[in-house]
Amino acid sequence: MNPDICRERENATFNAESLTYILDGGPEKTRRRREIESLVVNDPDFQHEDLNFLSRSERYEAAVKKSAQMILKLREYGISDPEEIYFYKSVVHRGRSEPLDLHLGMFLPTLLNQATSEQQDRFFMPAWNLEIIGTYAQTEMGHGTHIRALETTSTYDPSTQEFVLNSPTVTSIKWWPGGLGKTANHAIVLAQLYTQGKCHGLHAFIVQTRCMKTHMPLPGVVVGDIGPKFGFDEVDNGFLKLENVRIPRTNMLMKYAQVQPDGTYVKPPSDKLTYGTMVFIRSMIVGESSRALSKACTIAIRYSAVRHQSEIRPGEPEPQILDYQTQQYKLFPLLATAYAFRFVGQYMSQTYHRITGDINQGDFSELPELHALSAGLKAFTTWVASAGIEVCRMACGGHGYSRCSSLPDIYVTFTPTCTYEGENTVMMLQTARYLVKSYRQASEGQRLSGIVSYLNESQSRVQPQPVSARPTVTNINDLASLVEAYKLRAAKLVELAAKSLQGEMQRSKSPEDAWNNTSIDLVRASDAHCHYVVVKLFTAKLSEVKDTAIHSVLSTLALLYALHGVSIHSGDFLQAGLLTVPQLSQISQRLKGLLSELRPNAVALVDAFDYRDEMLNSSLGRYDGNVYEHMFEWARKSPLNRTEVHESYHKYLKPLQSKL
Amino acid sequence: MNPDICRERENATFNAESLTYILDGGPEKTRRRREIESLVVNDPDFQHEDLNFLSRSERYEAAVKKSAQMILKLREYGISDPEEIYFYKSVVHRGRSEPLDLHLGMFLPTLLNQATSEQQDRFFMPAWNLEIIGTYAQTEMGHGTHIRALETTSTYDPSTQEFVLNSPTVTSIKWWPGGLGKTANHAIVLAQLYTQGKCHGLHAFIVQTRCMKTHMPLPGVVVGDIGPKFGFDEVDNGFLKLENVRIPRTNMLMKYAQVQPDGTYVKPPSDKLTYGTMVFIRSMIVGESSRALSKACTIAIRYSAVRHQSEIRPGEPEPQILDYQTQQYKLFPLLATAYAFRFVGQYMSQTYHRITGDINQGDFSELPELHALSAGLKAFTTWVASAGIEVCRMACGGHGYSRCSSLPDIYVTFTPTCTYEGENTVMMLQTARYLVKSYRQASEGQRLSGIVSYLNESQSRVQPQPVSARPTVTNINDLASLVEAYKLRAAKLVELAAKSLQGEMQRSKSPEDAWNNTSIDLVRASDAHCHYVVVKLFTAKLSEVKDTAIHSVLSTLALLYALHGVSIHSGDFLQAGLLTVPQLSQISQRLKGLLSELRPNAVALVDAFDYRDEMLNSSLGRYDGNVYEHMFEWARKSPLNRTEVHESYHKYLKPLQSKL
């Protein structure tokens, strides 16, 4: 064990293990999570070479092998609780996506939710036993988030009682679905349903893509891998071009909408049913933001405790780089953010589960707010985490750029969350739509409840007064007062956006043009709203923490999170009259103080995330701090070192020497 | 040609070709650049498969092959002007680094500058003819930017008149030098020189690492590749561990410092000689920031002109995504930044060449300012460009994540500039040191000249007055007034940092602790200084532009650049009393107006960067706009599609099905 990192742990003012329990939701949950992790990590069937040393084809193959093993072992161990399956799977693939993700996460659940019982009989058990390997083919080359405009067609032919599926344009080729390229033999295809000469919009169809015996593509099916990406090397994201592919009428998922044998279309009873799933997935992504950022912080902070560089005082030994104020200023606000997002993720998941019962009873009253919140928070947290991972990487200097740090891998695995499940800017605008609507309701005298209730107050509280005339309400040392300031900032920005929109309405050709011409303000308002929610939830979490030492360090983190946000957006707070100019200097001093307070606890705070070395797979982020030895060992095993002399020497360099 | 992108070009208000001439420095330079590009692009010897489809070993091999060809062809064509060699090389390797970079860019120049004539006789021609392939081994596992602390030792043994080189610790292993791993057979090794029992600090030694006949590592030399990285797949960044490796005394580079046969050490006459090279390289990086960002902007803006998505007005066709205000707000400030950095790069390079003559005459008077400026601007521009490339990538939605967009490649190739040639935060602090020193000189009544002369005024102009009492000086529609505002902001932040430092001096144990405890403020001051310089140089450039249409569009870009910066840092400007709260809303309105003004010229503005399709290698950024057809074609060629059925199906999936 590296002595520096030992000393860090000795100096912590709290017990990291107890904090881990809080993060997991109790000691029993921690125990079980570790038990599952050990099952995988100690299993010789899951051992393989470092993925960084493999070609993409080899990485795909290794992932297929592990996924196959995983299916067998889950059944062998009888692990069936979804959360436990999630743990197991994330250890097997170290948090990466894998070829069977959409089979397990979309194909099977969609069958359960949208297939008739006859269809379940036909498809579910074969899919459960992986004879049918499915994927979910929605996104096309030309359309992602805006799904209404998808172009794939499914035209009903009553003469044969079949649907005929087509990709009528290049842009209509299905593009991106995971597992579609090489793994799946079936796909649930989203297509525009045509029957009796009329289009009824998007519906889901089960299409067999490959032969069950030979795995060769079926006639009319052009299918393959979309090629290398920034990351996701394990996944065969695929394309699918359909050329007059016929499927039986009974392959349309018909639990809700139906096409009768003669071609008569029967509408579904409600369209809110898929709404809940979106909310659920976006809430999960908020949790992912925290996980990805906390991994990056673990690596960067442990490395900064071990790395010595340059000098603060001449003649003395080189300090740990964690002692540099600039390094603390890069990393500690991100550490605070990782904690904040963890608690927000917990809140989202709890709220979702709380109202799921209501949704199943047909009570959708709380769903719009949660839907709006999950959209905005998905965007807010993924943007911040994505940028934050890169700050962590660069805070490790050159070594962060090596794949042995694992930071490049964490980044490329995480950054697509900014785009998938709803592109972030579109998500921010969805939240804005809800905020503006709520603002208008409040203006019209309606009493709002829930998280937007602050807009009730905005009519009276946020007045356009000159800055100097406003009383200063914010106590920069008090979290409750800061929550209030974030709330009033959000109220102010929602008001500004709503008024700006109103102004545009008078100038623009249409309400839609007005919306577009206000969209910068609208995104800003959503951002402020989400920021308020995060500060509020982080603060609220503190009251649940009984351990006084942990309460103290988490309070420091929360204050750092809140004040750092104020200093980054100081213009907003000054503009809204929530801060005075002299307070800015106080904040800047206070921030430095908080960095110093956190310094002794930094390593323990990342230890509490409790990532095993096998999960981090990072030479820089090792628990024992033996960074350099491990880097050297790793490098010597890398493919270019398999021979002392690379063949290109004989092929190109030696012949060249004789020509010059 | 895609009709959307044609229409964009027709609607532009200026001639893109004329703007290209301005960017290149005249039509003759454009002509010659294009001529050189054609030489490479049309040369069958440089054709190869898409690098994205190759393994790392294959990419390294392809690069070695091209580099070897390049050396032959440069001689064949008689291209010897450094700028023309740079053009040629950047087309051959499409802007990527390559295995011979350090041989050409460091080994040969260092021989020229620091070798005695005897050494030049021995080493230069063999190196010129690539019998000797060299690299420059400075960075070690444990030390990068802080080179004084490098640990490799070179101990003189007078009995044999040899130096004995050693890597005494794990951290002393040379790590990162390009070409060191597999390509080079010699290295200039930076090591602590010990003679007659005394350490004389870092000196450069020529060490042979591999056998000239077999290319096998020599005894005592442990050399290899450091393993896969985020990017730089073509380069064998290497490690080198030296175990009692003996070299003749005459292999120390002795043009300046010397060790005589008896071991007597002779000091070099001056230590400022390497200073100029650093300034030069950092100035070049400023230009690289512009190039990388302008490539990313070209791809994202062309794609946004071709991509249609969602709806603004119901019932109408889907708009080009470039019509969304949020998309413009992401991309146009970055476009303005790419132009700004281009002009800053030109200024840096001109200034460097102007004062090189003075430097050669021993007149170093202008060097400190340029040194400070080049450090800060290197950090400022690389940080902004690095983050900006990712904004461009994400602005392309999912497809930006595919390697066919080329955006992942641009990012991973560029982002190391934030770390190498001086870690960015360290660079910012170097500039801050100069600023604080200048501020003190001004306080003591010295009259400053050059770019920091604004600090002369700061004593009288920037007063701590309440915001409301200050006259508002900034006219937000006037560039000259905005330059003044940036200047006063910089003055204010330098003053704040200097005073904060002074305050810390009274509290801290040492001046060094005080410096560390102020470093957040110091970086902020440097950042504001660099931002001022960029706005100032961009504005200054406008007066050179005679073409009125181009002058107009560049003025709009410059105003956008300046106002966007103000709105991002509005807290600073409010704090310094340079803006009033009502002005913030005006700025926000004005920014939207500027986005609309730029909209019709966006495509022409990126066309003017004049990147050939072969240079961009991006399906999304193609000049003809035929994005989707090309993506499909590219995907079908990718390695996973070489067979219809991947072998992992037979190895893992099929056997699994029988077990379930």
PDB file of N, CA and C in Angstrom, chain A residues 57 61 130 141-143 176 182 225 229-230 307 309 312-313 318 330 390 393 399 401 403 411-412 415 425 512-513 516 521 592 640-641 643-644 646 651 657, chain B residues 57 61 130 141-143 182 225 229-230 307 309 312-313 318 325 330 390 393 398-399 401 403 411-412 415 425 512-513 521 592 640-641 643 646 651 657:
ATOM      1  N   SER A  57     -13.472  -6.371 -33.198  1.00  0.00           N
ATOM      2  CA  SER A  57     -14.118  -7.653 -33.411  1.00  0.00           C
ATOM      3  C   SER A  57     -13.892  -8.576 -32.215  1.00  0.00           C
ATOM      4  N   GLU A  61     -16.636 -10.066 -29.610  1.00  0.00           N
ATOM      5  CA  GLU A  61     -16.687 -11.497 -29.326  1.00  0.00           C
ATOM      6  C   GLU A  61     -16.590 -11.787 -27.821  1.00  0.00           C
ATOM      7  N   LEU A 130     -33.309 -17.557 -25.495  1.00  0.00           N
ATOM      8  CA  LEU A 130     -32.340 -17.052 -26.476  1.00  0.00           C
ATOM      9  C   LEU A 130     -32.321 -17.806 -27.803  1.00  0.00           C
ATOM     10  N   MET A 141     -31.728   6.406 -39.742  1.00  0.00           N
ATOM     11  CA  MET A 141     -30.641   7.298 -40.120  1.00  0.00           C
ATOM     12  C   MET A 141     -31.077   8.760 -40.083  1.00  0.00           C
ATOM     13  N   GLY A 142     -32.305   8.998 -40.508  1.00  0.00           N
ATOM     14  CA  GLY A 142     -32.774  10.379 -40.626  1.00  0.00           C
ATOM     15  C   GLY A 142     -33.510  10.923 -39.413  1.00  0.00           C
ATOM     16  N   HIS A 143     -33.885  10.067 -38.461  1.00  0.00           N
ATOM     17  CA  HIS A 143     -34.652  10.552 -37.320  1.00  0.00           C
ATOM     18  C   HIS A 143     -34.316   9.825 -36.038  1.00  0.00           C
ATOM     19  N   TRP A 176     -28.477   2.388 -35.576  1.00  0.00           N
ATOM     20  CA  TRP A 176     -28.064   2.500 -34.169  1.00  0.00           C
ATOM     21  C   TRP A 176     -28.558   1.391 -33.236  1.00  0.00           C
ATOM     22  N   LYS A 182     -25.245  -7.853 -35.747  1.00  0.00           N
ATOM     23  CA  LYS A 182     -24.738  -9.215 -35.885  1.00  0.00           C
ATOM     24  C   LYS A 182     -25.408 -10.209 -34.949  1.00  0.00           C
ATOM     25  N   ASP A 225     -23.541  -4.144 -39.258  1.00  0.00           N
ATOM     26  CA  ASP A 225     -23.002  -3.277 -38.208  1.00  0.00           C
ATOM     27  C   ASP A 225     -22.782  -1.874 -38.775  1.00  0.00           C
ATOM     28  N   LYS A 229     -17.325   3.309 -33.578  1.00  0.00           N
ATOM     29  CA  LYS A 229     -17.812   4.525 -32.939  1.00  0.00           C
ATOM     30  C   LYS A 229     -16.753   5.056 -31.982  1.00  0.00           C
ATOM     31  N   PHE A 230     -17.090   6.137 -31.303  1.00  0.00           N
ATOM     32  CA  PHE A 230     -16.192   6.720 -30.301  1.00  0.00           C
ATOM     33  C   PHE A 230     -15.908   5.665 -29.228  1.00  0.00           C
ATOM     34  N   ARG A 307       0.432  11.222  -6.629  1.00  0.00           N
ATOM     35  CA  ARG A 307       1.321  11.954  -7.528  1.00  0.00           C
ATOM     36  C   ARG A 307       1.946  13.145  -6.791  1.00  0.00           C
ATOM     37  N   GLN A 309       4.512  16.459  -7.433  1.00  0.00           N
ATOM     38  CA  GLN A 309       4.986  17.230  -8.574  1.00  0.00           C
ATOM     39  C   GLN A 309       5.324  18.655  -8.169  1.00  0.00           C
ATOM     40  N   ILE A 312       5.883  23.633  -3.862  1.00  0.00           N
ATOM     41  CA  ILE A 312       5.232  24.817  -3.296  1.00  0.00           C
ATOM     42  C   ILE A 312       6.321  25.593  -2.557  1.00  0.00           C
ATOM     43  N   ARG A 313       6.981  24.937  -1.606  1.00  0.00           N
ATOM     44  CA  ARG A 313       8.073  25.608  -0.882  1.00  0.00           C
ATOM     45  C   ARG A 313       9.422  25.083  -1.360  1.00  0.00           C
ATOM     46  N   GLU A 318       8.596  17.386  -3.107  1.00  0.00           N
ATOM     47  CA  GLU A 318       7.478  17.762  -3.961  1.00  0.00           C
ATOM     48  C   GLU A 318       6.154  17.407  -3.303  1.00  0.00           C
ATOM     49  N   LYS A 330     -10.531  22.050  -9.284  1.00  0.00           N
ATOM     50  CA  LYS A 330     -11.042  21.234 -10.394  1.00  0.00           C
ATOM     51  C   LYS A 330     -11.860  20.061  -9.867  1.00  0.00           C
ATOM     52  N   GLU A 390     -14.133  14.660 -18.268  1.00  0.00           N
ATOM     53  CA  GLU A 390     -12.983  15.159 -19.006  1.00  0.00           C
ATOM     54  C   GLU A 390     -12.106  16.063 -18.142  1.00  0.00           C
ATOM     55  N   ARG A 393     -10.083  13.678 -16.226  1.00  0.00           N
ATOM     56  CA  ARG A 393      -9.040  13.093 -17.062  1.00  0.00           C
ATOM     57  C   ARG A 393      -7.864  14.053 -17.202  1.00  0.00           C
ATOM     58  N   HIS A 399      -0.949  11.140 -18.108  1.00  0.00           N
ATOM     59  CA  HIS A 399      -1.347   9.761 -17.828  1.00  0.00           C
ATOM     60  C   HIS A 399      -2.857   9.547 -17.929  1.00  0.00           C
ATOM     61  N   TYR A 401      -4.538  10.472 -20.287  1.00  0.00           N
ATOM     62  CA  TYR A 401      -4.791  10.217 -21.715  1.00  0.00           C
ATOM     63  C   TYR A 401      -4.519   8.761 -22.086  1.00  0.00           C
ATOM     64  N   ARG A 403      -4.974   4.794 -21.925  1.00  0.00           N
ATOM     65  CA  ARG A 403      -6.144   3.972 -21.628  1.00  0.00           C
ATOM     66  C   ARG A 403      -5.978   3.206 -20.319  1.00  0.00           C
ATOM     67  N   TYR A 411     -15.361   8.040 -20.279  1.00  0.00           N
ATOM     68  CA  TYR A 411     -15.942   9.142 -21.053  1.00  0.00           C
ATOM     69  C   TYR A 411     -16.721   8.644 -22.269  1.00  0.00           C
ATOM     70  N   VAL A 412     -16.084   7.821 -23.091  1.00  0.00           N
ATOM     71  CA  VAL A 412     -16.772   7.408 -24.323  1.00  0.00           C
ATOM     72  C   VAL A 412     -17.970   6.507 -24.033  1.00  0.00           C
ATOM     73  N   THR A 415     -20.674   9.452 -22.488  1.00  0.00           N
ATOM     74  CA  THR A 415     -21.105  10.669 -23.192  1.00  0.00           C
ATOM     75  C   THR A 415     -22.323  10.467 -24.100  1.00  0.00           C
ATOM     76  N   THR A 425     -30.849  18.993 -25.541  1.00  0.00           N
ATOM     77  CA  THR A 425     -31.476  20.298 -25.741  1.00  0.00           C
ATOM     78  C   THR A 425     -32.993  20.138 -25.892  1.00  0.00           C
ATOM     79  N   GLU A 512     -45.079  28.873 -32.935  1.00  0.00           N
ATOM     80  CA  GLU A 512     -43.928  27.978 -33.047  1.00  0.00           C
ATOM     81  C   GLU A 512     -42.650  28.766 -33.349  1.00  0.00           C
ATOM     82  N   ASP A 513     -42.759  29.777 -34.203  1.00  0.00           N
ATOM     83  CA  ASP A 513     -41.599  30.636 -34.451  1.00  0.00           C
ATOM     84  C   ASP A 513     -41.202  31.373 -33.180  1.00  0.00           C
ATOM     85  N   ASN A 516     -39.289  29.030 -30.993  1.00  0.00           N
ATOM     86  CA  ASN A 516     -37.915  28.864 -31.478  1.00  0.00           C
ATOM     87  C   ASN A 516     -37.072  30.105 -31.174  1.00  0.00           C
ATOM     88  N   ASP A 521     -33.444  31.331 -24.098  1.00  0.00           N
ATOM     89  CA  ASP A 521     -33.934  31.709 -22.759  1.00  0.00           C
ATOM     90  C   ASP A 521     -34.629  30.540 -22.076  1.00  0.00           C
ATOM     91  N   LYS A 592     -12.598  28.866  -1.136  1.00  0.00           N
ATOM     92  CA  LYS A 592     -11.241  28.391  -0.834  1.00  0.00           C
ATOM     93  C   LYS A 592     -11.208  27.708   0.528  1.00  0.00           C
ATOM     94  N   LEU A 640       1.687  -4.102 -28.956  1.00  0.00           N
ATOM     95  CA  LEU A 640       2.860  -3.693 -29.722  1.00  0.00           C
ATOM     96  C   LEU A 640       4.158  -4.213 -29.109  1.00  0.00           C
ATOM     97  N   ASN A 641       4.084  -4.680 -27.877  1.00  0.00           N
ATOM     98  CA  ASN A 641       5.293  -5.209 -27.240  1.00  0.00           C
ATOM     99  C   ASN A 641       5.400  -6.726 -27.326  1.00  0.00           C
ATOM    100  N   THR A 643       6.377  -8.414 -29.817  1.00  0.00           N
ATOM    101  CA  THR A 643       7.695  -8.664 -30.408  1.00  0.00           C
ATOM    102  C   THR A 643       8.571  -7.459 -30.114  1.00  0.00           C
ATOM    103  N   GLU A 644       9.855  -7.678 -30.010  1.00  0.00           N
ATOM    104  CA  GLU A 644      10.749  -6.549 -29.758  1.00  0.00           C
ATOM    105  C   GLU A 644      10.834  -5.642 -30.986  1.00  0.00           C
ATOM    106  N   HIS A 646       8.955  -4.460 -34.431  1.00  0.00           N
ATOM    107  CA  HIS A 646       7.668  -4.475 -35.145  1.00  0.00           C
ATOM    108  C   HIS A 646       7.923  -4.759 -36.623  1.00  0.00           C
ATOM    109  N   LYS A 651       9.529  -4.039 -43.149  1.00  0.00           N
ATOM    110  CA  LYS A 651       8.787  -3.753 -44.365  1.00  0.00           C
ATOM    111  C   LYS A 651       9.078  -2.361 -44.926  1.00  0.00           C
ATOM    112  N   GLN A 657      16.081   3.035 -45.702  1.00  0.00           N
ATOM    113  CA  GLN A 657      17.442   3.468 -45.394  1.00  0.00           C
ATOM    114  C   GLN A 657      18.370   3.270 -46.589  1.00  0.00           C
TER     115      GLN A 657
ATOM    116  N   SER B  57      -2.053  -1.783 -34.311  1.00  0.00           N
ATOM    117  CA  SER B  57      -0.795  -2.204 -34.913  1.00  0.00           C
ATOM    118  C   SER B  57      -0.806  -1.885 -36.415  1.00  0.00           C
ATOM    119  N   GLU B  61       1.556   0.710 -38.464  1.00  0.00           N
ATOM    120  CA  GLU B  61       2.266   0.268 -39.664  1.00  0.00           C
ATOM    121  C   GLU B  61       1.951   1.167 -40.873  1.00  0.00           C
ATOM    122  N   LEU B 130      18.013   8.790 -42.254  1.00  0.00           N
ATOM    123  CA  LEU B 130      17.211   7.824 -41.502  1.00  0.00           C
ATOM    124  C   LEU B 130      17.921   6.503 -41.200  1.00  0.00           C
ATOM    125  N   MET B 141       7.888   8.905 -16.239  1.00  0.00           N
ATOM    126  CA  MET B 141       6.633   8.491 -15.640  1.00  0.00           C
ATOM    127  C   MET B 141       6.237   9.428 -14.514  1.00  0.00           C
ATOM    128  N   GLY B 142       7.201   9.874 -13.755  1.00  0.00           N
ATOM    129  CA  GLY B 142       6.891  10.680 -12.575  1.00  0.00           C
ATOM    130  C   GLY B 142       6.906  12.179 -12.789  1.00  0.00           C
ATOM    131  N   HIS B 143       7.421  12.652 -13.927  1.00  0.00           N
ATOM    132  CA  HIS B 143       7.508  14.095 -14.120  1.00  0.00           C
ATOM    133  C   HIS B 143       7.269  14.517 -15.561  1.00  0.00           C
ATOM    134  N   LYS B 182       8.961   1.793 -30.704  1.00  0.00           N
ATOM    135  CA  LYS B 182       9.291   0.797 -31.718  1.00  0.00           C
ATOM    136  C   LYS B 182      10.128   1.344 -32.865  1.00  0.00           C
ATOM    137  N   ASP B 225       6.552   0.112 -26.181  1.00  0.00           N
ATOM    138  CA  ASP B 225       5.402   0.994 -26.388  1.00  0.00           C
ATOM    139  C   ASP B 225       4.631   1.125 -25.073  1.00  0.00           C
ATOM    140  N   LYS B 229      -3.847   4.454 -26.148  1.00  0.00           N
ATOM    141  CA  LYS B 229      -4.223   5.733 -25.556  1.00  0.00           C
ATOM    142  C   LYS B 229      -5.605   6.124 -26.062  1.00  0.00           C
ATOM    143  N   PHE B 230      -6.069   7.288 -25.633  1.00  0.00           N
ATOM    144  CA  PHE B 230      -7.349   7.814 -26.097  1.00  0.00           C
ATOM    145  C   PHE B 230      -7.315   7.965 -27.622  1.00  0.00           C
ATOM    146  N   ARG B 307     -29.258  18.262 -42.445  1.00  0.00           N
ATOM    147  CA  ARG B 307     -30.123  17.491 -41.563  1.00  0.00           C
ATOM    148  C   ARG B 307     -31.436  18.247 -41.343  1.00  0.00           C
ATOM    149  N   GLN B 309     -35.077  18.006 -39.190  1.00  0.00           N
ATOM    150  CA  GLN B 309     -35.586  17.302 -38.026  1.00  0.00           C
ATOM    151  C   GLN B 309     -36.700  18.074 -37.356  1.00  0.00           C
ATOM    152  N   ILE B 312     -40.860  23.194 -36.719  1.00  0.00           N
ATOM    153  CA  ILE B 312     -41.080  24.483 -36.072  1.00  0.00           C
ATOM    154  C   ILE B 312     -42.560  24.806 -36.253  1.00  0.00           C
ATOM    155  N   ARG B 313     -43.006  24.833 -37.530  1.00  0.00           N
ATOM    156  CA  ARG B 313     -44.433  25.101 -37.779  1.00  0.00           C
ATOM    157  C   ARG B 313     -45.143  23.811 -38.186  1.00  0.00           C
ATOM    158  N   GLU B 318     -40.010  19.439 -42.368  1.00  0.00           N
ATOM    159  CA  GLU B 318     -39.069  19.572 -41.258  1.00  0.00           C
ATOM    160  C   GLU B 318     -37.970  20.570 -41.615  1.00  0.00           C
ATOM    161  N   GLN B 325     -32.703  28.014 -33.112  1.00  0.00           N
ATOM    162  CA  GLN B 325     -31.903  29.009 -32.397  1.00  0.00           C
ATOM    163  C   GLN B 325     -30.894  28.339 -31.465  1.00  0.00           C
ATOM    164  N   LYS B 330     -25.239  27.084 -30.171  1.00  0.00           N
ATOM    165  CA  LYS B 330     -24.123  26.167 -29.917  1.00  0.00           C
ATOM    166  C   LYS B 330     -22.975  26.428 -30.890  1.00  0.00           C
ATOM    167  N   GLU B 390     -16.172  19.066 -28.758  1.00  0.00           N
ATOM    168  CA  GLU B 390     -17.190  18.167 -28.211  1.00  0.00           C
ATOM    169  C   GLU B 390     -18.592  18.751 -28.353  1.00  0.00           C
ATOM    170  N   ARG B 393     -19.502  17.982 -31.810  1.00  0.00           N
ATOM    171  CA  ARG B 393     -19.841  16.570 -31.951  1.00  0.00           C
ATOM    172  C   ARG B 393     -21.267  16.310 -31.469  1.00  0.00           C
ATOM    173  N   GLY B 398     -26.666  11.684 -32.532  1.00  0.00           N
ATOM    174  CA  GLY B 398     -26.062  10.355 -32.499  1.00  0.00           C
ATOM    175  C   GLY B 398     -24.955  10.193 -33.524  1.00  0.00           C
ATOM    176  N   HIS B 399     -25.182  10.693 -34.718  1.00  0.00           N
ATOM    177  CA  HIS B 399     -24.203  10.455 -35.784  1.00  0.00           C
ATOM    178  C   HIS B 399     -22.835  11.074 -35.485  1.00  0.00           C
ATOM    179  N   TYR B 401     -21.329  10.696 -32.867  1.00  0.00           N
ATOM    180  CA  TYR B 401     -20.638   9.682 -32.070  1.00  0.00           C
ATOM    181  C   TYR B 401     -20.017   8.600 -32.943  1.00  0.00           C
ATOM    182  N   ARG B 403     -17.641   7.093 -35.791  1.00  0.00           N
ATOM    183  CA  ARG B 403     -16.330   7.520 -36.276  1.00  0.00           C
ATOM    184  C   ARG B 403     -16.396   8.018 -37.713  1.00  0.00           C
ATOM    185  N   TYR B 411     -11.248  15.181 -31.874  1.00  0.00           N
ATOM    186  CA  TYR B 411     -11.144  15.435 -30.439  1.00  0.00           C
ATOM    187  C   TYR B 411      -9.940  14.741 -29.820  1.00  0.00           C
ATOM    188  N   VAL B 412      -9.827  13.441 -30.043  1.00  0.00           N
ATOM    189  CA  VAL B 412      -8.745  12.715 -29.362  1.00  0.00           C
ATOM    190  C   VAL B 412      -7.371  13.120 -29.895  1.00  0.00           C
ATOM    191  N   THR B 415      -7.079  17.018 -28.094  1.00  0.00           N
ATOM    192  CA  THR B 415      -7.176  17.295 -26.653  1.00  0.00           C
ATOM    193  C   THR B 415      -5.850  17.178 -25.882  1.00  0.00           C
ATOM    194  N   THR B 425      -2.950  24.533 -16.687  1.00  0.00           N
ATOM    195  CA  THR B 425      -3.057  25.327 -15.461  1.00  0.00           C
ATOM    196  C   THR B 425      -1.700  25.924 -15.092  1.00  0.00           C
ATOM    197  N   GLU B 512       5.433  31.164  -1.177  1.00  0.00           N
ATOM    198  CA  GLU B 512       4.995  30.073  -2.046  1.00  0.00           C
ATOM    199  C   GLU B 512       3.619  29.565  -1.618  1.00  0.00           C
ATOM    200  N   ASP B 513       3.402  29.470  -0.298  1.00  0.00           N
ATOM    201  CA  ASP B 513       2.075  29.093   0.175  1.00  0.00           C
ATOM    202  C   ASP B 513       1.051  30.146  -0.226  1.00  0.00           C
ATOM    203  N   ASP B 521      -7.573  32.649  -8.109  1.00  0.00           N
ATOM    204  CA  ASP B 521      -7.713  34.029  -8.581  1.00  0.00           C
ATOM    205  C   ASP B 521      -6.706  34.342  -9.680  1.00  0.00           C
ATOM    206  N   LYS B 592     -29.151  37.164 -30.064  1.00  0.00           N
ATOM    207  CA  LYS B 592     -30.082  36.461 -30.935  1.00  0.00           C
ATOM    208  C   LYS B 592     -30.111  37.106 -32.323  1.00  0.00           C
ATOM    209  N   LEU B 640     -16.678  -5.543 -39.244  1.00  0.00           N
ATOM    210  CA  LEU B 640     -17.658  -6.514 -38.754  1.00  0.00           C
ATOM    211  C   LEU B 640     -18.601  -6.980 -39.848  1.00  0.00           C
ATOM    212  N   ASN B 641     -18.615  -6.286 -40.981  1.00  0.00           N
ATOM    213  CA  ASN B 641     -19.491  -6.694 -42.083  1.00  0.00           C
ATOM    214  C   ASN B 641     -18.771  -7.524 -43.152  1.00  0.00           C
ATOM    215  N   THR B 643     -18.050 -10.595 -42.981  1.00  0.00           N
ATOM    216  CA  THR B 643     -18.845 -11.825 -43.116  1.00  0.00           C
ATOM    217  C   THR B 643     -20.265 -11.499 -42.662  1.00  0.00           C
ATOM    218  N   HIS B 646     -21.030 -13.433 -37.798  1.00  0.00           N
ATOM    219  CA  HIS B 646     -19.798 -13.283 -37.022  1.00  0.00           C
ATOM    220  C   HIS B 646     -19.476 -14.608 -36.336  1.00  0.00           C
ATOM    221  N   LYS B 651     -19.510 -19.770 -32.008  1.00  0.00           N
ATOM    222  CA  LYS B 651     -18.737 -20.133 -30.823  1.00  0.00           C
ATOM    223  C   LYS B 651     -19.555 -20.046 -29.538  1.00  0.00           C
ATOM    224  N   GLN B 657     -27.863 -21.706 -26.922  1.00  0.00           N
ATOM    225  CA  GLN B 657     -29.277 -22.001 -27.148  1.00  0.00           C
ATOM    226  C   GLN B 657     -29.622 -23.440 -26.755  1.00  0.00           C
TER     227      GLN B 657
END
